[in-house]
CSV table of N, CA and C in Angstrom, one decimal:
chain,number,residue,atom,x,y,z
A,249,MET,N,93.5,154.7,106.5
A,249,MET,CA,93.5,154.9,105.1
A,249,MET,C,93.5,153.6,104.4
A,250,PRO,N,92.5,153.3,103.5
A,250,PRO,CA,92.4,152.0,102.9
A,250,PRO,C,93.6,151.5,102.1
A,251,GLU,N,94.3,152.4,101.5
A,251,GLU,CA,95.5,152.0,100.7
A,251,GLU,C,96.6,151.5,101.6
A,252,THR,N,96.7,152.2,102.8
A,252,THR,CA,97.7,151.7,103.8
A,252,THR,C,97.4,150.3,104.3
A,253,ARG,N,96.1,150.1,104.6
A,253,ARG,CA,95.7,148.8,105.0
A,253,ARG,C,96.0,147.7,103.9
A,254,GLU,N,95.7,148.1,102.7
A,254,GLU,CA,95.9,147.1,101.6
A,254,GLU,C,97.4,146.8,101.5
A,255,LEU,N,98.3,147.8,101.5
A,255,LEU,CA,99.7,147.5,101.4
A,255,LEU,C,100.2,146.7,102.6
A,256,ALA,N,99.8,147.1,103.8
A,256,ALA,CA,100.3,146.4,105.0
A,256,ALA,C,99.8,145.0,105.1
A,257,GLY,N,98.6,144.8,104.6
A,257,GLY,CA,98.0,143.4,104.6
A,257,GLY,C,98.6,142.5,103.5
A,258,GLY,N,99.2,143.1,102.5
A,258,GLY,CA,99.8,142.3,101.4
A,258,GLY,C,101.2,141.8,101.7
A,259,LYS,N,101.7,141.2,100.7
A,259,LYS,CA,103.1,140.6,100.9
A,259,LYS,C,104.1,141.7,100.4
A,260,ASN,N,104.1,142.8,101.2
A,260,ASN,CA,104.9,143.9,100.9
A,260,ASN,C,105.9,144.2,102.0
A,261,PHE,N,107.1,144.6,101.7
A,261,PHE,CA,108.0,144.9,102.8
A,261,PHE,C,107.9,146.4,103.2
A,262,ALA,N,108.3,146.6,104.5
A,262,ALA,CA,108.3,148.0,105.0
A,262,ALA,C,109.7,148.4,105.4
A,263,ALA,N,110.0,149.7,105.1
A,263,ALA,CA,111.2,150.3,105.6
A,263,ALA,C,110.8,151.0,106.9
A,264,VAL,N,111.4,150.7,108.0
A,264,VAL,CA,111.1,151.2,109.3
A,264,VAL,C,112.2,152.1,109.8
A,265,THR,N,111.9,153.3,110.1
A,265,THR,CA,113.0,154.3,110.6
A,265,THR,C,112.7,154.6,112.0
A,266,THR,N,113.8,154.4,112.8
A,266,THR,CA,113.7,154.8,114.2
A,266,THR,C,114.9,155.7,114.6
A,267,VAL,N,114.9,156.2,115.8
A,267,VAL,CA,115.9,157.2,116.2
A,267,VAL,C,116.9,156.5,117.1
A,268,LEU,N,118.2,156.6,116.7
A,268,LEU,CA,119.3,156.0,117.5
A,268,LEU,C,119.5,156.9,118.7
A,269,PRO,N,120.2,156.4,119.8
A,269,PRO,CA,120.5,157.2,120.9
A,269,PRO,C,121.3,158.5,120.5
A,270,SER,N,122.1,158.5,119.5
A,270,SER,CA,122.8,159.7,119.0
A,270,SER,C,122.0,160.7,118.4
A,271,GLY,N,120.7,160.4,118.1
A,271,GLY,CA,119.8,161.3,117.3
A,271,GLY,C,119.8,161.0,115.8
A,272,ARG,N,120.7,160.2,115.4
A,272,ARG,CA,120.7,159.8,114.0
A,272,ARG,C,119.6,158.8,113.7
A,273,LEU,N,119.3,158.6,112.5
A,273,LEU,CA,118.2,157.7,112.1
A,273,LEU,C,118.7,156.4,111.6
A,274,GLN,N,117.9,155.3,111.9
A,274,GLN,CA,118.3,154.0,111.5
A,274,GLN,C,117.1,153.4,110.7
A,275,THR,N,117.3,152.9,109.5
A,275,THR,CA,116.2,152.3,108.7
A,275,THR,C,116.5,150.8,108.4
A,276,GLN,N,115.5,150.0,108.6
A,276,GLN,CA,115.6,148.6,108.3
A,276,GLN,C,114.4,148.1,107.6
A,277,LEU,N,114.6,147.1,106.7
A,277,LEU,CA,113.4,146.5,106.0
A,277,LEU,C,112.9,145.4,106.9
A,278,VAL,N,111.6,145.3,107.0
A,278,VAL,CA,110.9,144.3,107.9
A,278,VAL,C,109.6,143.8,107.2
A,279,TRP,N,109.1,142.7,107.7
A,279,TRP,CA,107.8,142.3,107.4
A,279,TRP,C,106.8,143.1,108.2
A,280,VAL,N,105.6,143.3,107.7
A,280,VAL,CA,104.6,144.2,108.2
A,280,VAL,C,103.2,143.6,108.1
A,281,ASP,N,102.3,144.0,109.0
A,281,ASP,CA,100.9,143.6,109.0
A,281,ASP,C,100.1,144.8,109.5
A,282,VAL,N,98.8,144.6,109.5
A,282,VAL,CA,97.9,145.6,110.0
A,282,VAL,C,96.7,144.9,110.8
A,283,ALA,N,96.3,145.6,111.8
A,283,ALA,CA,95.1,145.1,112.6
A,283,ALA,C,94.5,146.2,113.4
A,284,ASP,N,93.2,146.3,113.4
A,284,ASP,CA,92.6,147.3,114.3
A,284,ASP,C,93.1,148.8,114.1
A,285,GLY,N,93.4,149.1,112.8
A,285,GLY,CA,93.9,150.4,112.5
A,285,GLY,C,95.4,150.7,112.9
A,286,LYS,N,96.1,149.7,113.4
A,286,LYS,CA,97.5,149.8,113.8
A,286,LYS,C,98.4,149.1,112.8
A,287,ILE,N,99.6,149.6,112.6
A,287,ILE,CA,100.6,148.9,111.8
A,287,ILE,C,101.3,148.0,112.8
A,288,LEU,N,101.5,146.7,112.4
A,288,LEU,CA,102.1,145.7,113.3
A,288,LEU,C,103.5,145.3,112.7
A,289,LEU,N,104.5,145.4,113.6
A,289,LEU,CA,105.8,145.0,113.3
A,289,LEU,C,106.2,143.9,114.3
A,290,ASN,N,107.1,143.0,113.9
A,290,ASN,CA,107.5,141.9,114.9
A,290,ASN,C,109.0,141.9,114.9
A,291,THR,N,109.6,142.0,116.0
A,291,THR,CA,111.1,141.9,116.2
A,291,THR,C,111.4,141.2,117.4
A,292,GLU,N,112.7,141.2,117.8
A,292,GLU,CA,113.1,140.6,119.0
A,292,GLU,C,113.6,141.7,120.0
A,293,THR,N,113.5,141.4,121.3
A,293,THR,CA,113.8,142.4,122.3
A,293,THR,C,115.3,142.9,122.3
A,294,HIS,N,116.2,142.1,121.8
A,294,HIS,CA,117.6,142.5,121.7
A,294,HIS,C,117.9,143.4,120.5
A,295,ARG,N,117.0,143.5,119.6
A,295,ARG,CA,117.3,144.2,118.4
A,295,ARG,C,117.4,145.8,118.6
A,296,ARG,N,118.2,146.4,117.8
A,296,ARG,CA,118.4,147.9,118.0
A,296,ARG,C,117.1,148.6,117.8
A,297,LYS,N,116.3,148.2,116.7
A,297,LYS,CA,115.1,149.0,116.4
A,297,LYS,C,114.1,148.9,117.6
A,298,TYR,N,114.1,147.8,118.3
A,298,TYR,CA,113.2,147.7,119.5
A,298,TYR,C,113.7,148.6,120.6
A,299,ARG,N,115.0,148.5,120.9
A,299,ARG,CA,115.6,149.4,121.9
A,299,ARG,C,115.4,150.8,121.6
A,300,ASN,N,115.5,151.2,120.3
A,300,ASN,CA,115.3,152.6,119.9
A,300,ASN,C,113.9,153.0,120.2
A,301,VAL,N,112.8,152.2,119.9
A,301,VAL,CA,111.5,152.7,120.1
A,301,VAL,C,111.1,152.6,121.6
A,302,ARG,N,111.8,151.8,122.4
A,302,ARG,CA,111.5,151.8,123.8
A,302,ARG,C,112.0,153.1,124.4
A,303,ARG,N,113.1,153.7,123.9
A,303,ARG,CA,113.6,154.9,124.4
A,303,ARG,C,112.9,156.1,123.8
A,304,ASP,N,112.6,156.0,122.5
A,304,ASP,CA,112.0,157.1,121.7
A,304,ASP,C,110.9,156.5,120.8
A,305,PRO,N,109.6,156.7,121.1
A,305,PRO,CA,108.6,155.9,120.4
A,305,PRO,C,108.3,156.5,119.0
A,306,ARG,N,109.0,157.5,118.5
A,306,ARG,CA,108.7,158.1,117.2
A,306,ARG,C,109.2,157.1,116.1
A,307,ILE,N,108.4,156.9,115.1
A,307,ILE,CA,108.7,155.9,114.1
A,307,ILE,C,108.1,156.3,112.7
A,308,THR,N,108.8,156.0,111.7
A,308,THR,CA,108.2,156.2,110.3
A,308,THR,C,108.3,154.8,109.6
A,309,VAL,N,107.2,154.5,109.0
A,309,VAL,CA,107.1,153.2,108.2
A,309,VAL,C,106.7,153.5,106.8
A,310,VAL,N,107.5,153.1,105.9
A,310,VAL,CA,107.1,153.2,104.4
A,310,VAL,C,106.9,151.8,103.9
A,311,ILE,N,105.7,151.6,103.3
A,311,ILE,CA,105.4,150.3,102.8
A,311,ILE,C,105.2,150.4,101.3
A,312,ARG,N,106.1,149.7,100.5
A,312,ARG,CA,106.1,149.8,99.1
A,312,ARG,C,105.4,148.6,98.5
A,313,ASP,N,104.5,148.9,97.5
A,313,ASP,CA,103.8,147.8,96.7
A,313,ASP,C,104.9,147.0,95.9
A,314,GLU,N,105.0,145.7,96.3
A,314,GLU,CA,106.0,144.9,95.6
A,314,GLU,C,105.7,144.7,94.1
A,315,GLN,N,104.4,144.8,93.8
A,315,GLN,CA,104.0,144.6,92.4
A,315,GLN,C,104.1,145.9,91.6
A,316,ASP,N,104.1,147.0,92.2
A,316,ASP,CA,104.1,148.3,91.6
A,316,ASP,C,104.9,149.3,92.4
A,317,PRO,N,106.2,149.4,92.3
A,317,PRO,CA,107.0,150.2,93.2
A,317,PRO,C,106.7,151.7,93.1
A,318,TYR,N,105.8,152.1,92.2
A,318,TYR,CA,105.4,153.5,92.2
A,318,TYR,C,104.2,153.8,93.1
A,319,ARG,N,103.8,152.7,93.9
A,319,ARG,CA,102.7,152.9,94.9
A,319,ARG,C,103.3,152.6,96.2
A,320,TYR,N,103.2,153.5,97.2
A,320,TYR,CA,103.7,153.3,98.5
A,320,TYR,C,102.9,154.2,99.5
A,321,ALA,N,103.0,153.8,100.8
A,321,ALA,CA,102.4,154.5,101.8
A,321,ALA,C,103.5,154.9,102.8
A,322,GLU,N,103.4,156.1,103.3
A,322,GLU,CA,104.3,156.6,104.4
A,322,GLU,C,103.4,156.8,105.6
A,323,ILE,N,103.8,156.2,106.7
A,323,ILE,CA,103.1,156.4,108.0
A,323,ILE,C,104.1,157.0,109.0
A,324,ARG,N,103.8,158.2,109.5
A,324,ARG,CA,104.6,158.8,110.5
A,324,ARG,C,103.8,158.7,111.8
A,325,GLY,N,104.4,158.2,112.9
A,325,GLY,CA,103.6,158.0,114.1
A,325,GLY,C,104.5,157.7,115.3
A,326,HIS,N,103.9,156.9,116.2
A,326,HIS,CA,104.6,156.5,117.4
A,326,HIS,C,104.2,155.1,117.8
A,327,VAL,N,105.1,154.4,118.5
A,327,VAL,CA,104.8,153.1,119.0
A,327,VAL,C,103.8,153.3,120.2
A,328,SER,N,102.6,152.8,120.1
A,328,SER,CA,101.6,153.0,121.1
A,328,SER,C,101.5,151.8,122.1
A,329,ASP,N,102.1,150.6,121.7
A,329,ASP,CA,102.0,149.5,122.6
A,329,ASP,C,102.9,148.4,122.0
A,330,THR,N,103.3,147.4,122.9
A,330,THR,CA,104.0,146.3,122.5
A,330,THR,C,103.4,145.0,123.1
A,331,VAL,N,103.5,143.9,122.5
A,331,VAL,CA,102.9,142.7,123.0
A,331,VAL,C,104.0,141.6,122.9
A,332,THR,N,104.3,140.9,124.0
A,332,THR,CA,105.3,139.8,124.0
A,332,THR,C,104.6,138.5,124.3
A,333,GLY,N,105.4,137.5,124.5
A,333,GLY,CA,104.8,136.2,124.9
A,333,GLY,C,104.3,135.4,123.7
A,334,ASP,N,103.3,134.5,124.0
A,334,ASP,CA,102.8,133.6,123.0
A,334,ASP,C,102.2,134.3,121.8
A,335,ARG,N,101.5,135.4,122.0
A,335,ARG,CA,100.9,136.1,120.9
A,335,ARG,C,102.0,136.6,119.9
A,336,ALA,N,103.1,137.1,120.5
A,336,ALA,CA,104.2,137.6,119.6
A,336,ALA,C,104.8,136.5,118.8
A,337,ARG,N,105.0,135.4,119.5
A,337,ARG,CA,105.6,134.2,118.9
A,337,ARG,C,104.7,133.7,117.8
A,338,ALA,N,103.4,133.6,118.0
A,338,ALA,CA,102.4,133.2,117.0
A,338,ALA,C,102.4,134.1,115.8
A,339,GLN,N,102.5,135.4,116.1
A,339,GLN,CA,102.4,136.4,115.0
A,339,GLN,C,103.6,136.3,114.1
A,340,ILE,N,104.8,136.0,114.6
A,340,ILE,CA,105.9,135.9,113.7
A,340,ILE,C,105.7,134.7,112.7
A,341,ASP,N,105.0,133.6,113.2
A,341,ASP,CA,104.7,132.5,112.4
A,341,ASP,C,103.7,132.9,111.3
A,342,GLU,N,102.7,133.7,111.7
A,342,GLU,CA,101.7,134.2,110.7
A,342,GLU,C,102.4,135.0,109.6
A,343,LEU,N,103.3,135.9,110.0
A,343,LEU,CA,104.0,136.7,109.1
A,343,LEU,C,104.9,135.8,108.2
A,344,ALA,N,105.5,134.8,108.7
A,344,ALA,CA,106.4,133.9,108.0
A,344,ALA,C,105.5,133.1,106.9
A,345,HIS,N,104.3,132.7,107.3
A,345,HIS,CA,103.5,132.1,106.3
A,345,HIS,C,103.1,133.0,105.2
A,346,LYS,N,102.9,134.3,105.5
A,346,LYS,CA,102.6,135.3,104.5
A,346,LYS,C,103.7,135.5,103.6
A,347,TYR,N,104.9,135.7,104.1
A,347,TYR,CA,106.1,136.1,103.3
A,347,TYR,C,106.9,134.9,102.8
A,348,ILE,N,107.1,133.8,103.5
A,348,ILE,CA,107.9,132.7,103.0
A,348,ILE,C,107.1,131.4,102.9
A,349,GLU,N,105.8,131.5,103.2
A,349,GLU,CA,104.9,130.4,103.0
A,349,GLU,C,105.3,129.2,103.8
A,350,GLY,N,105.8,129.4,105.1
A,350,GLY,CA,106.1,128.4,106.0
A,350,GLY,C,106.3,129.0,107.4
A,351,PRO,N,106.6,128.1,108.4
A,351,PRO,CA,106.8,128.6,109.7
A,351,PRO,C,108.1,129.4,109.8
A,352,TYR,N,108.2,130.3,110.8
A,352,TYR,CA,109.4,131.0,111.1
A,352,TYR,C,110.4,130.0,111.7
A,353,PRO,N,111.6,130.0,111.2
A,353,PRO,CA,112.6,129.0,111.7
A,353,PRO,C,112.9,129.2,113.2
A,354,PRO,N,112.6,128.3,114.1
A,354,PRO,CA,112.8,128.5,115.5
A,354,PRO,C,114.2,128.8,115.9
A,355,ASP,N,115.2,128.2,115.2
A,355,ASP,CA,116.6,128.5,115.5
A,355,ASP,C,117.1,129.9,115.1
A,356,ALA,N,116.2,130.6,114.4
A,356,ALA,CA,116.5,132.0,114.1
A,356,ALA,C,116.2,133.0,115.2
A,357,ILE,N,115.5,132.5,116.2
A,357,ILE,CA,115.0,133.3,117.3
A,357,ILE,C,116.1,133.4,118.4
A,358,LYS,N,116.6,134.6,118.7
A,358,LYS,CA,117.7,134.8,119.6
A,358,LYS,C,117.3,135.4,121.0
A,359,SER,N,116.1,136.0,121.0
A,359,SER,CA,115.6,136.6,122.2
A,359,SER,C,114.1,136.6,122.1
A,360,GLU,N,113.4,137.2,123.1
A,360,GLU,CA,111.9,137.2,123.1
A,360,GLU,C,111.4,138.0,121.9
A,361,ARG,N,110.3,137.4,121.3
A,361,ARG,CA,109.7,138.1,120.2
A,361,ARG,C,108.8,139.1,120.8
A,362,VAL,N,108.6,140.2,120.0
A,362,VAL,CA,107.7,141.3,120.5
A,362,VAL,C,107.0,141.9,119.3
A,363,ILE,N,105.7,142.1,119.4
A,363,ILE,CA,104.9,142.9,118.4
A,363,ILE,C,105.0,144.3,118.8
A,364,VAL,N,105.3,145.2,117.8
A,364,VAL,CA,105.3,146.6,118.0
A,364,VAL,C,104.1,147.2,117.2
A,365,LEU,N,103.2,147.9,118.0
A,365,LEU,CA,102.0,148.5,117.4
A,365,LEU,C,102.3,149.9,117.1
A,366,VAL,N,102.1,150.3,115.9
A,366,VAL,CA,102.4,151.7,115.5
A,366,VAL,C,101.0,152.4,115.2
A,367,THR,N,100.8,153.5,115.9
A,367,THR,CA,99.7,154.4,115.7
A,367,THR,C,100.1,155.5,114.8
A,368,ALA,N,99.4,155.7,113.7
A,368,ALA,CA,99.7,156.7,112.7
A,368,ALA,C,99.2,158.1,113.2
A,369,GLU,N,100.1,159.1,113.0
A,369,GLU,CA,99.8,160.5,113.3
A,369,GLU,C,99.6,161.2,111.9
A,370,ARG,N,100.2,160.7,110.9
A,370,ARG,CA,100.1,161.2,109.6
A,370,ARG,C,100.3,160.1,108.6
A,371,GLN,N,99.4,159.9,107.6
A,371,GLN,CA,99.6,158.9,106.5
A,371,GLN,C,99.5,159.6,105.2
A,372,THR,N,100.4,159.2,104.3
A,372,THR,CA,100.4,159.7,102.9
A,372,THR,C,100.5,158.4,102.0
A,373,PHE,N,99.6,158.4,101.0
A,373,PHE,CA,99.7,157.3,100.0
A,373,PHE,C,100.1,158.0,98.7
A,374,ILE,N,101.1,157.4,98.1
A,374,ILE,CA,101.6,157.8,96.8
A,374,ILE,C,101.4,156.8,95.8
A,375,ASP,N,100.7,157.2,94.7
A,375,ASP,CA,100.6,156.4,93.5
A,375,ASP,C,101.1,157.3,92.4
A,376,GLN,N,102.3,157.1,92.0
A,376,GLN,CA,102.9,158.0,91.0
A,376,GLN,C,102.2,157.8,89.6
A,377,ASN,N,101.4,156.8,89.5
A,377,ASN,CA,100.6,156.6,88.3
A,377,ASN,C,99.4,157.5,88.3
A,378,ALA,N,99.0,157.9,89.5
A,378,ALA,CA,97.7,158.6,89.7
A,378,ALA,C,97.8,159.9,90.5
A,379,GLY,N,98.7,160.0,91.4
A,379,GLY,CA,98.8,161.2,92.2
A,379,GLY,C,99.0,160.9,93.7
A,380,VAL,N,98.8,161.9,94.6
A,380,VAL,CA,99.0,161.7,96.0
A,380,VAL,C,97.7,161.8,96.7
A,381,ALA,N,97.5,161.0,97.8
A,381,ALA,CA,96.4,161.1,98.6
A,381,ALA,C,96.8,161.2,100.1
A,382,ASP,N,96.4,162.3,100.8
A,382,ASP,CA,96.7,162.5,102.2
A,382,ASP,C,95.5,162.0,103.0
């Protein structure tokens, strides 16, 4: 969906919801990107959200337009792949340049970086100024 690509490619934050071991939901705000039709998230391997999706790949991502909070996309899907190593480390720097206009602080990294690739099963774009697009 072009609106989802636009929002994910912009300087917009995403609310990411994963399933805890108890079955309850956990939501966190994260940086987001898009490539090859997948939503890209970057985290560390010790983080709860990563452990959650390793156990249960179901995920929901909501990306809100920072310039117009009445525009947002909801992506319901699953984690289809992960990427670690040099590529994951490079991608967090790319995201940092997008969001904070500088490199990611190396002392902030506590464990291995990982790119989480999300495949959409359902996408909804909401523009409350104009209506809903499925």
